[in-house]
Short mmCIF file of C-alpha atoms and ligand atoms in Angstrom, two decimals:
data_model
loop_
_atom_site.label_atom_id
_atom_site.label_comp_id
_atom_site.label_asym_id
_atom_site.label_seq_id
_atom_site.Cartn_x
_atom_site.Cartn_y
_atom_site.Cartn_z
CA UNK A 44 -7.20 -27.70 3.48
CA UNK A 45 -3.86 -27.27 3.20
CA UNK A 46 -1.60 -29.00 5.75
CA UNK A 47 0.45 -25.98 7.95
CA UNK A 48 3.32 -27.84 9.23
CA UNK A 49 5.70 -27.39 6.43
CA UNK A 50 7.99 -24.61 5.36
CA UNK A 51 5.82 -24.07 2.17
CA UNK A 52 3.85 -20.95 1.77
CA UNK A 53 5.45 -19.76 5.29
CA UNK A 54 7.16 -16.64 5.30
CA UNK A 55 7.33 -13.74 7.62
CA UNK A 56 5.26 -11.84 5.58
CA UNK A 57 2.32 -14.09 5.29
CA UNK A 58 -0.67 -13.70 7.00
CA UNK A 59 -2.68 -15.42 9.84
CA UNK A 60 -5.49 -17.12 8.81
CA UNK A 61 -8.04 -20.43 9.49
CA UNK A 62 -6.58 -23.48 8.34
CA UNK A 63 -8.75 -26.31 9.06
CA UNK A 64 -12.40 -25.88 11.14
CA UNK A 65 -14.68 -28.53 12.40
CA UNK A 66 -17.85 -29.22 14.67
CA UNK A 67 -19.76 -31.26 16.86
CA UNK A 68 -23.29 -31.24 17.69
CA UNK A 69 -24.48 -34.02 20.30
CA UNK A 70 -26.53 -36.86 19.17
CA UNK A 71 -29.70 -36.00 20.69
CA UNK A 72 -32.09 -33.70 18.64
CA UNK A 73 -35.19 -31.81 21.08
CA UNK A 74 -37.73 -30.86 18.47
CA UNK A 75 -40.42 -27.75 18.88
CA UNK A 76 -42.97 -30.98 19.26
CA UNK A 77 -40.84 -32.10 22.20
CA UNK A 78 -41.15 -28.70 23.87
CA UNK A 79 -44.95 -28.50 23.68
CA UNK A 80 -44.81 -31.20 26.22
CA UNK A 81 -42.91 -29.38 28.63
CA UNK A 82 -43.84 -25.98 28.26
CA UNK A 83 -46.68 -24.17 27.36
CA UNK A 84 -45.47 -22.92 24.43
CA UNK A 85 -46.25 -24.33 19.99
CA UNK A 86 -44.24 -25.16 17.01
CA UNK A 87 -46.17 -22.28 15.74
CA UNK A 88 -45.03 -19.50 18.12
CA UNK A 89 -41.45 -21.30 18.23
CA UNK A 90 -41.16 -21.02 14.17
CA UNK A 91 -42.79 -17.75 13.67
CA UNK A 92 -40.97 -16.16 16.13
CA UNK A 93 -37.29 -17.50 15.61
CA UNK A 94 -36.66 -19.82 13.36
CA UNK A 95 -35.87 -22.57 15.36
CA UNK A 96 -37.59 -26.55 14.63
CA UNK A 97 -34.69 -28.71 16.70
CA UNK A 98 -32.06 -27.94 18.56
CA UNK A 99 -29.19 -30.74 19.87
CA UNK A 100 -28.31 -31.82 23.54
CA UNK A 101 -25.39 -32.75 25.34
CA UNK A 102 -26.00 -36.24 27.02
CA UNK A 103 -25.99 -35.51 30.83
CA UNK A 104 -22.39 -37.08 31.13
CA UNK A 105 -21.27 -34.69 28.79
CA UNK A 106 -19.26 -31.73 29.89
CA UNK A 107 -18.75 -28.45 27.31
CA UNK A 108 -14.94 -29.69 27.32
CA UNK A 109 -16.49 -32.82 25.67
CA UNK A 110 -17.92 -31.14 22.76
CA UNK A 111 -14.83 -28.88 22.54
CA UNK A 112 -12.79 -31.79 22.23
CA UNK A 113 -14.62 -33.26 19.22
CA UNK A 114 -14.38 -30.62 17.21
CA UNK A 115 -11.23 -29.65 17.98
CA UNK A 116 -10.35 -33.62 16.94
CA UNK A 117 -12.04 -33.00 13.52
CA UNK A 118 -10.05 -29.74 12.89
CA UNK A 119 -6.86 -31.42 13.83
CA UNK A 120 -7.44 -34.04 11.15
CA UNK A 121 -8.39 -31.26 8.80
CA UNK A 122 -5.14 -29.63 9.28
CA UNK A 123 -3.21 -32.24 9.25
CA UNK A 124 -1.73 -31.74 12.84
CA UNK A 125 -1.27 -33.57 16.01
CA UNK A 126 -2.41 -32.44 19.16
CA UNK A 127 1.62 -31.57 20.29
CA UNK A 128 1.44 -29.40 17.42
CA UNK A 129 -0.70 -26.86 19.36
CA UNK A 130 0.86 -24.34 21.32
CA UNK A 131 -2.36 -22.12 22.20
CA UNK A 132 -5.66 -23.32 23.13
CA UNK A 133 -8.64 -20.22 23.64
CA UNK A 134 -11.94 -21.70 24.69
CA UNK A 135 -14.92 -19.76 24.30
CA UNK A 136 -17.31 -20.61 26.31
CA UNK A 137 -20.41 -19.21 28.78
CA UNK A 138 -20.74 -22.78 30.38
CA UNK A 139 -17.32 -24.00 31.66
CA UNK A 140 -17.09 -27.44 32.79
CA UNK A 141 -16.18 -25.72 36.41
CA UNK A 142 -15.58 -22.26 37.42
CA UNK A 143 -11.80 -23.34 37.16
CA UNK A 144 -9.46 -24.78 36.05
CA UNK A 145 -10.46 -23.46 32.11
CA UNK A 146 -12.55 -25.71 29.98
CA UNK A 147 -9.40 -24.97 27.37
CA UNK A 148 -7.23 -26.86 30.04
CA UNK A 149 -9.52 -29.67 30.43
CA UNK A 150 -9.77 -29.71 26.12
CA UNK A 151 -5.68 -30.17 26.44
CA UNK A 152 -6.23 -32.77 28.45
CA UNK A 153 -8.32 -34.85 26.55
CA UNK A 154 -6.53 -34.12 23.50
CA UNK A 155 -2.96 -34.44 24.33
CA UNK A 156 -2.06 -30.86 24.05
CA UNK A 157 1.19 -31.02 25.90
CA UNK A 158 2.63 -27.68 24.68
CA UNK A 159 0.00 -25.60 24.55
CA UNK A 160 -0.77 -22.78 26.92
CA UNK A 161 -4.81 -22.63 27.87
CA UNK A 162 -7.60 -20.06 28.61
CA UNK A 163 -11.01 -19.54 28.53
CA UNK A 164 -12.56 -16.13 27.47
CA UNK A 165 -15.91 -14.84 28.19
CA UNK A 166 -17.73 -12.69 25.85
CA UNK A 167 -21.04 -14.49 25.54
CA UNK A 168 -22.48 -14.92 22.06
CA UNK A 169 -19.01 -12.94 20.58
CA UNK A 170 -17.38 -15.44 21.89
CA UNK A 171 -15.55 -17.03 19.27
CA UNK A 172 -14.44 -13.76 17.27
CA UNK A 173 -13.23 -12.42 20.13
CA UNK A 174 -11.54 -15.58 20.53
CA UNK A 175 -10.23 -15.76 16.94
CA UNK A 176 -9.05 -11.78 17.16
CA UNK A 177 -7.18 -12.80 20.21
CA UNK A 178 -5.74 -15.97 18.72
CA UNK A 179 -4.64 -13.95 15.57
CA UNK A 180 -3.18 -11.12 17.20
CA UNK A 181 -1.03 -13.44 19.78
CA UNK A 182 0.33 -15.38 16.38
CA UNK A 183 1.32 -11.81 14.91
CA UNK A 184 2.59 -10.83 18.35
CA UNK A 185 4.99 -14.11 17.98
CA UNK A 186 6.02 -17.12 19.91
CA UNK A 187 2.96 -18.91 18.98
CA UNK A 188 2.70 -20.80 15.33
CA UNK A 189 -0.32 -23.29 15.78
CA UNK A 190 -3.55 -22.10 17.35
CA UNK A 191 -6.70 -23.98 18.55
CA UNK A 192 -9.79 -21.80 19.17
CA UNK A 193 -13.14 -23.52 20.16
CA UNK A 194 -16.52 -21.82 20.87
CA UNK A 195 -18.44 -24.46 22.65
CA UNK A 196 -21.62 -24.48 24.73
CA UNK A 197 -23.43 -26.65 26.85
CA UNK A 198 -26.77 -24.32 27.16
CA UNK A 199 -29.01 -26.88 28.31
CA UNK A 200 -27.39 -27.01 31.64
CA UNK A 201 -28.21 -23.27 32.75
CA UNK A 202 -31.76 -23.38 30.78
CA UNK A 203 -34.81 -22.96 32.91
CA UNK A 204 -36.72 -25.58 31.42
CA UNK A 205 -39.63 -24.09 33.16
CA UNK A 206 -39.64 -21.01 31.14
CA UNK A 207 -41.01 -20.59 28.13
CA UNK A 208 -39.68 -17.24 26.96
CA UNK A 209 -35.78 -18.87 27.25
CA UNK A 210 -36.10 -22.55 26.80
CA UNK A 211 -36.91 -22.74 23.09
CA UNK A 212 -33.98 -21.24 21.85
CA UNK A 213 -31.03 -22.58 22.52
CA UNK A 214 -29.07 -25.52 21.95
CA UNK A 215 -25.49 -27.46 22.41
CA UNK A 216 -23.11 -28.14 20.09
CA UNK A 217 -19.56 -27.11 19.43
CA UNK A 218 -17.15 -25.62 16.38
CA UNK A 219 -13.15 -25.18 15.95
CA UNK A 220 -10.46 -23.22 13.94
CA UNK A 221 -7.01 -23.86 13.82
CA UNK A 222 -4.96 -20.78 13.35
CA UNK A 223 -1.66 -19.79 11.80
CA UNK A 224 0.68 -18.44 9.67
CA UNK A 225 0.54 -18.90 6.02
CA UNK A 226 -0.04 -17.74 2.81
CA UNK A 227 -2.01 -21.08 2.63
CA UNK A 228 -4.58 -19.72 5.50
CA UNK A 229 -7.73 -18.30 4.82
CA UNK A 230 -6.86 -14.63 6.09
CA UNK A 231 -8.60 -12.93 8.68
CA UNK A 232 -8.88 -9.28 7.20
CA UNK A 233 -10.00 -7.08 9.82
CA UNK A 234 -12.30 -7.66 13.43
CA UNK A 235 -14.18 -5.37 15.42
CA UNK A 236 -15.02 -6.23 18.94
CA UNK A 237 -16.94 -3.84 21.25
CA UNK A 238 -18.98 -3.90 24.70
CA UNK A 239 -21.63 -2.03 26.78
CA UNK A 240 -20.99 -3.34 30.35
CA UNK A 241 -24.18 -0.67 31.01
CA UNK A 242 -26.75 -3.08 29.45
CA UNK A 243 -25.69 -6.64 31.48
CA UNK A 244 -28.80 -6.84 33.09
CA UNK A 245 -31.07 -7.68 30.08
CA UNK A 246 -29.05 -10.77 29.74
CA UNK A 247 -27.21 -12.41 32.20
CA UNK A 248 -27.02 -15.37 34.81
CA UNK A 249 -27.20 -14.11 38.08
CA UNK A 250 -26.34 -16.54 40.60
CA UNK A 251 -23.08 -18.58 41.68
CA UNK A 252 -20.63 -16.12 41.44
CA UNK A 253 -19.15 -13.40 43.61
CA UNK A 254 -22.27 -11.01 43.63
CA UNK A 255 -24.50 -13.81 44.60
CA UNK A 256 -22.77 -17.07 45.53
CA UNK A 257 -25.11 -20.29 44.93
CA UNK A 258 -27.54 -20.57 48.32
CA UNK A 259 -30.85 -22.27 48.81
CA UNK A 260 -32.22 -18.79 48.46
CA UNK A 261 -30.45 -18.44 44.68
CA UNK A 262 -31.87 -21.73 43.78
CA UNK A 263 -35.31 -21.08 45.13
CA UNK A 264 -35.05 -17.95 43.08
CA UNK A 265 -34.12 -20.12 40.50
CA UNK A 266 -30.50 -17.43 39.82
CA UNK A 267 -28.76 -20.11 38.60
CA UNK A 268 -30.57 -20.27 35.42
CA UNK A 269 -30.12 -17.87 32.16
CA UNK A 270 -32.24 -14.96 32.39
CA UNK A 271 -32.92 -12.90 28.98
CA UNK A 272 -34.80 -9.63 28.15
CA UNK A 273 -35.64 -10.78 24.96
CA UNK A 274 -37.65 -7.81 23.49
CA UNK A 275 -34.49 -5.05 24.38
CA UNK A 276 -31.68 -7.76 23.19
CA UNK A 277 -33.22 -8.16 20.04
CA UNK A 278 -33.04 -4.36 19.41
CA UNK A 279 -29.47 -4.02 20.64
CA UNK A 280 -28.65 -7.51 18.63
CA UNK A 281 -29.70 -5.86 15.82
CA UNK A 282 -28.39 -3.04 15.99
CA UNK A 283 -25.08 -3.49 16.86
CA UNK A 284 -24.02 -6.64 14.27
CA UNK A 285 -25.04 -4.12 11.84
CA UNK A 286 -23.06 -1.39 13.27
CA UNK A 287 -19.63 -4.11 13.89
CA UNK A 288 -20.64 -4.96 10.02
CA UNK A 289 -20.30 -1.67 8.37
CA UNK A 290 -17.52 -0.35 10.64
CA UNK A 291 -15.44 -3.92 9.80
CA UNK A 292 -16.56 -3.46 5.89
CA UNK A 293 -15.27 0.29 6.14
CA UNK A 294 -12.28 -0.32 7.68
CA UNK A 295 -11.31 -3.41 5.53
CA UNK A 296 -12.01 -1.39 2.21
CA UNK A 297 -14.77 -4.25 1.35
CA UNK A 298 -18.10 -2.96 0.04
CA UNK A 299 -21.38 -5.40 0.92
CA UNK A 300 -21.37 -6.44 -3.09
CA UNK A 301 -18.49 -8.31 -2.67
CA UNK A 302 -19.23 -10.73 0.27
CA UNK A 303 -19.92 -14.02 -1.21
CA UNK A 304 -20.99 -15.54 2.73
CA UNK A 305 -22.43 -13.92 5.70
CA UNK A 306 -21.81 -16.21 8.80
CA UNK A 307 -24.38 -14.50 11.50
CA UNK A 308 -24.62 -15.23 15.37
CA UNK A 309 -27.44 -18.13 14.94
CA UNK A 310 -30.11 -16.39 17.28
CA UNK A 311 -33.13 -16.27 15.85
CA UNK A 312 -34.04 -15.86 11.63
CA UNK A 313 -36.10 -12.61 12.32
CA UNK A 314 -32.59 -11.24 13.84
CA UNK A 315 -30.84 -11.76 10.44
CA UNK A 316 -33.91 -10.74 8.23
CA UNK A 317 -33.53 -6.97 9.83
CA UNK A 318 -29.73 -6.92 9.58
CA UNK A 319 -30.28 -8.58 6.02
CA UNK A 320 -32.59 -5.69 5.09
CA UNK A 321 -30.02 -3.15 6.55
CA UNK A 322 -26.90 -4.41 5.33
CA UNK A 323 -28.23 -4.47 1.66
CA UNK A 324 -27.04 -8.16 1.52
CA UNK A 325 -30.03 -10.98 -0.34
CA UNK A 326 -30.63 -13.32 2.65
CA UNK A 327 -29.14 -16.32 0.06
CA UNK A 328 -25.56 -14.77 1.25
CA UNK A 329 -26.39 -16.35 4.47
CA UNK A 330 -25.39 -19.67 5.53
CA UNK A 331 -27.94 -20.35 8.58
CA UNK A 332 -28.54 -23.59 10.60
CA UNK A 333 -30.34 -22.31 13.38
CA UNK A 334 -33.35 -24.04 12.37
CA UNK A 335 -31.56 -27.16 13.09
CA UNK A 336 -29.19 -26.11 16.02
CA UNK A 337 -30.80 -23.02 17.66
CA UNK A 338 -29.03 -20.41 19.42
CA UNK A 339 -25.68 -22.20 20.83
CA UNK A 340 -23.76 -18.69 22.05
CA UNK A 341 -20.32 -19.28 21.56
CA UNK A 342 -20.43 -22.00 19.75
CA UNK A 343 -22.71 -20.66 16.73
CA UNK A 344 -20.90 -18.54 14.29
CA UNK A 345 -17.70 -21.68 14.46
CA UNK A 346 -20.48 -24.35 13.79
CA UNK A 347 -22.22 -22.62 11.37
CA UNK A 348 -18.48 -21.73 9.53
CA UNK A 349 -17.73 -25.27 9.50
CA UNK A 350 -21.04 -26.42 8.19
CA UNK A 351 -20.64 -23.89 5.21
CA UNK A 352 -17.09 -24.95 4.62
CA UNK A 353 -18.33 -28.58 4.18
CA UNK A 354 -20.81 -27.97 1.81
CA UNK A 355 -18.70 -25.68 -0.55
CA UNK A 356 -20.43 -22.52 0.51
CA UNK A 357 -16.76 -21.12 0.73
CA UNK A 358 -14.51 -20.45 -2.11
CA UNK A 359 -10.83 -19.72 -2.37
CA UNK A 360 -10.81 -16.40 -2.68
CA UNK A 361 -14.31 -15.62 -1.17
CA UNK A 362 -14.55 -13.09 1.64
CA UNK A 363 -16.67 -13.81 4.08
CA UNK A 364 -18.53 -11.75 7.26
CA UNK A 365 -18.73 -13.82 10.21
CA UNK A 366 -20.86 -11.55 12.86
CA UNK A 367 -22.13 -12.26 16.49
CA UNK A 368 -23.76 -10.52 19.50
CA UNK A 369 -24.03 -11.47 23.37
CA UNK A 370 -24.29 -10.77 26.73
CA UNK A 371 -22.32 -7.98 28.11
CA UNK A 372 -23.62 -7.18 25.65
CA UNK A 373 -21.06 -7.44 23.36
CA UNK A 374 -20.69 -7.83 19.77
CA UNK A 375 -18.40 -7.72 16.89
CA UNK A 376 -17.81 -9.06 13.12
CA UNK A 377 -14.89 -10.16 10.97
CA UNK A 378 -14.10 -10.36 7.71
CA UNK A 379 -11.87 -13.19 6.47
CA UNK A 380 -10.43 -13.69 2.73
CA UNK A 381 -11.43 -17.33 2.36
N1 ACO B 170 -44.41 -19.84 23.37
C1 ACO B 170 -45.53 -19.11 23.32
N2 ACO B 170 -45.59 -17.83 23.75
C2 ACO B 170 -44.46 -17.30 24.24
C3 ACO B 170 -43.26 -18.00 24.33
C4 ACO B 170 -43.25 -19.33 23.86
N3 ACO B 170 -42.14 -20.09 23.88
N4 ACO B 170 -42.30 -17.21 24.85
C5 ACO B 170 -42.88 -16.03 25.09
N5 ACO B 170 -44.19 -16.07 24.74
C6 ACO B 170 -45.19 -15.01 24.81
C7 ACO B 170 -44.86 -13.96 25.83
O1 ACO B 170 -45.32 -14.35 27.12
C8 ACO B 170 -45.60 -12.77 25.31
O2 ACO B 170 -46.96 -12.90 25.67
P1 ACO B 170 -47.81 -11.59 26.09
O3 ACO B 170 -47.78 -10.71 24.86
O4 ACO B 170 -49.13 -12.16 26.43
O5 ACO B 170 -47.06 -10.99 27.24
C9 ACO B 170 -45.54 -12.94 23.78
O6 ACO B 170 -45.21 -14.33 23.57
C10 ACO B 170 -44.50 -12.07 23.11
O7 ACO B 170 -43.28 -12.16 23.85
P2 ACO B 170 -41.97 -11.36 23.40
O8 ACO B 170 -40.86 -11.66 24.35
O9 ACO B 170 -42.32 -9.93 23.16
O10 ACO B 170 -41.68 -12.06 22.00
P3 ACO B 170 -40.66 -11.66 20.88
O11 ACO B 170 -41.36 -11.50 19.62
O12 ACO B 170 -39.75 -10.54 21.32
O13 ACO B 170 -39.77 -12.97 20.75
C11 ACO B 170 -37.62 -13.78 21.45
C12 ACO B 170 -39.04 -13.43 21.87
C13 ACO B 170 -37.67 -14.92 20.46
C14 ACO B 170 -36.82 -14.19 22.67
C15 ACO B 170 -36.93 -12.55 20.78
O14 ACO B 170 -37.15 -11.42 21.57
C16 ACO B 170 -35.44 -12.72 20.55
O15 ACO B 170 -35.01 -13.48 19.73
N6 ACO B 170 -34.61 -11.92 21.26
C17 ACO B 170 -33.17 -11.89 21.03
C18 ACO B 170 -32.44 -13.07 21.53
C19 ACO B 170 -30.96 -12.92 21.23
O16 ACO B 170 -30.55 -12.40 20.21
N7 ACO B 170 -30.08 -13.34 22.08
C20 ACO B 170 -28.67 -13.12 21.72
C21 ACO B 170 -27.75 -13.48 22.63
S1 ACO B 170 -28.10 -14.94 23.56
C22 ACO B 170 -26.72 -15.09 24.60
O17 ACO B 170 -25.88 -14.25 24.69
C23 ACO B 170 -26.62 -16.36 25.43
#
């Protein structure tokens, strides 16, 4: 990666692109065998079903701001930038560290970030390409040269470990991009982001906000947990990353053939199959870890970006279709020249 601080390769006319990326996944791995002992549930059903053998978790003194933070470090070394460097920080995240102030302040905390302005932004699962659209745009927009966007997730703090149709999926873990403009940065082509507000209750989290602060009567009900319609999301999931796919493809001029890497929202490997089949794209186009990581929402597509970019998935040159779906719902895809 190219280092973004000097003059070279920066010009008005060049575009805004990824410069560096990096991850973090926790230490602790909870296998499918792990899970038999707490639910009743098999490595059978697990596997057939999604996908998913392990998944990593945050240590209980880690915060999602934690995770953030250590990928962000890894990106920043990537880049070859200092923290000051930064003068944006977007978190994406569906487990803050507190309601307020923003995990993203917290992350500028911990890193140094004395000159960057911080938010969160909430779009579940879409997290991070909303994230990266917003980052982009606010570069083009000007006034901002050096952005830091993070999809992170601690998941295993609002999983109800009690139920079997939610707990097996998901995971922690974190990813980064830095952001900016040069002809050196891998170009981000063209996003489309959408929502249907009408469809929140088939995935959600119920309690501790406004519509039902936290009570003993939201914890006996157990609100405070992640609640999931699975059968219905994974029709909508499907569905509509194929839908963000084509329209992003169609509006960027960019037929399937010439994707070299599809980057999917890690949810579960049946998910990706029927998009796969759809899209007209060979499932070795994919670059998947979600048999190793699970679902981490925000934090998937940026993890899984990283990972390919470390082993060589990504070329100079390649163009690649980074797609995710969540709660909201919401979903979207983008399509960046590598
Ligand atoms: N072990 C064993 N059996 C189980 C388990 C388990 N862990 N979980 C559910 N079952 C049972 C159910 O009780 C049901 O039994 P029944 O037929 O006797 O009632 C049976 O398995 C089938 O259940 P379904 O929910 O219909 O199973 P399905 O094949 O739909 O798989 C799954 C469930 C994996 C959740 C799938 O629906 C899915 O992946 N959905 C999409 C998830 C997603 O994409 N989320 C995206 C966003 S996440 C976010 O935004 C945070």
């Amino acid at each position: 990666m190219s280092n973004c601080t000097g003059s070279d390769g920066v010009g008005p006319e060049a575009p805004v692109g990824i410069v560096a990326t990096g991850s973090y996944l926790p230490e602790k791995i909870l296998t499918n065998a792990d899970l038999v002992d707490m639910v009743d549930t098999s490595d059978e059903w697990i596997t057939t079903r999604t996908g998913i053998r392990e998944r990593h978790i945050a240590a209980a003194d880690q915060a999602t701001s934690d995770l953030a933070a250590r990928a962000a470090e890894r990106a920043l070394s990537q880049a070859g930038l200092t923290a000051v460097d930064l003068d944006l920080i977007i978190v994406a995240t569906i487990t803050p560290d507190m309601f307020f102030p923003s995990t993203a302040c917290f992350v500028q905390k911990h890193l140094g970030a004395s000159r960057a302005a911080c938010f969160d932004l909430q779009a579940a699962c879409s997290g991070f390409i909303f994230a990266l659209e917003t980052a982009r745009r606010m570069i083009e927009g000007g006034g901002f040269r050096n952005a830091l966007v993070i999809g992170a997730e601690k998941l295993s703090g609002i999983t109800d470990w009690t139920d079997r149709s939610t707990c097996v999926l998901f995971g922690d873990g974190a990813g980064a991009a830095i952001l900016t403009r040069s002809h050196d940065a891998h170009a981000i082509l063209k996003t489309v982001m959408a929502s249907d507000g009408n469809l929140s209750h088939l995935l959600n989290l119920p309690g501790g906000g406004s519509r039902n602060p936290t009570s003993e009567q939201t914890l006996h009900d157990r609100l405070h947990y992640l609640k999931m319609a699975g059968r219905e999301v994974f029709k909508y999931a499907v569905g509509s990353m194929l839908n963000a796919s084509n329209e992003a493809l169609k509006q960027s001029g960019v037929k399937i053939d010439d994707i070299a890497c599809i980057i999917p929202h890690q949810a579960n490997l049946r998910i990706v199959q029927a998009i796969g089949q759809r899209l007209g794209a060979p499932v070795e186009k994919y670059y998947l870890n979600l048999d190793r990581c699970g679902n981490m929402s925000a934090a998937s597509v940026p993890v899984a970006l990283d990972e390919a970019a470390a082993a060589g998935r990504l070329k100079r040159g390649d163009l690649v279709l980074l797609m995710a779906f969540g709660g909201g719902f919401t979903w979207g895809a983008s399509i960046i020249k590598w």
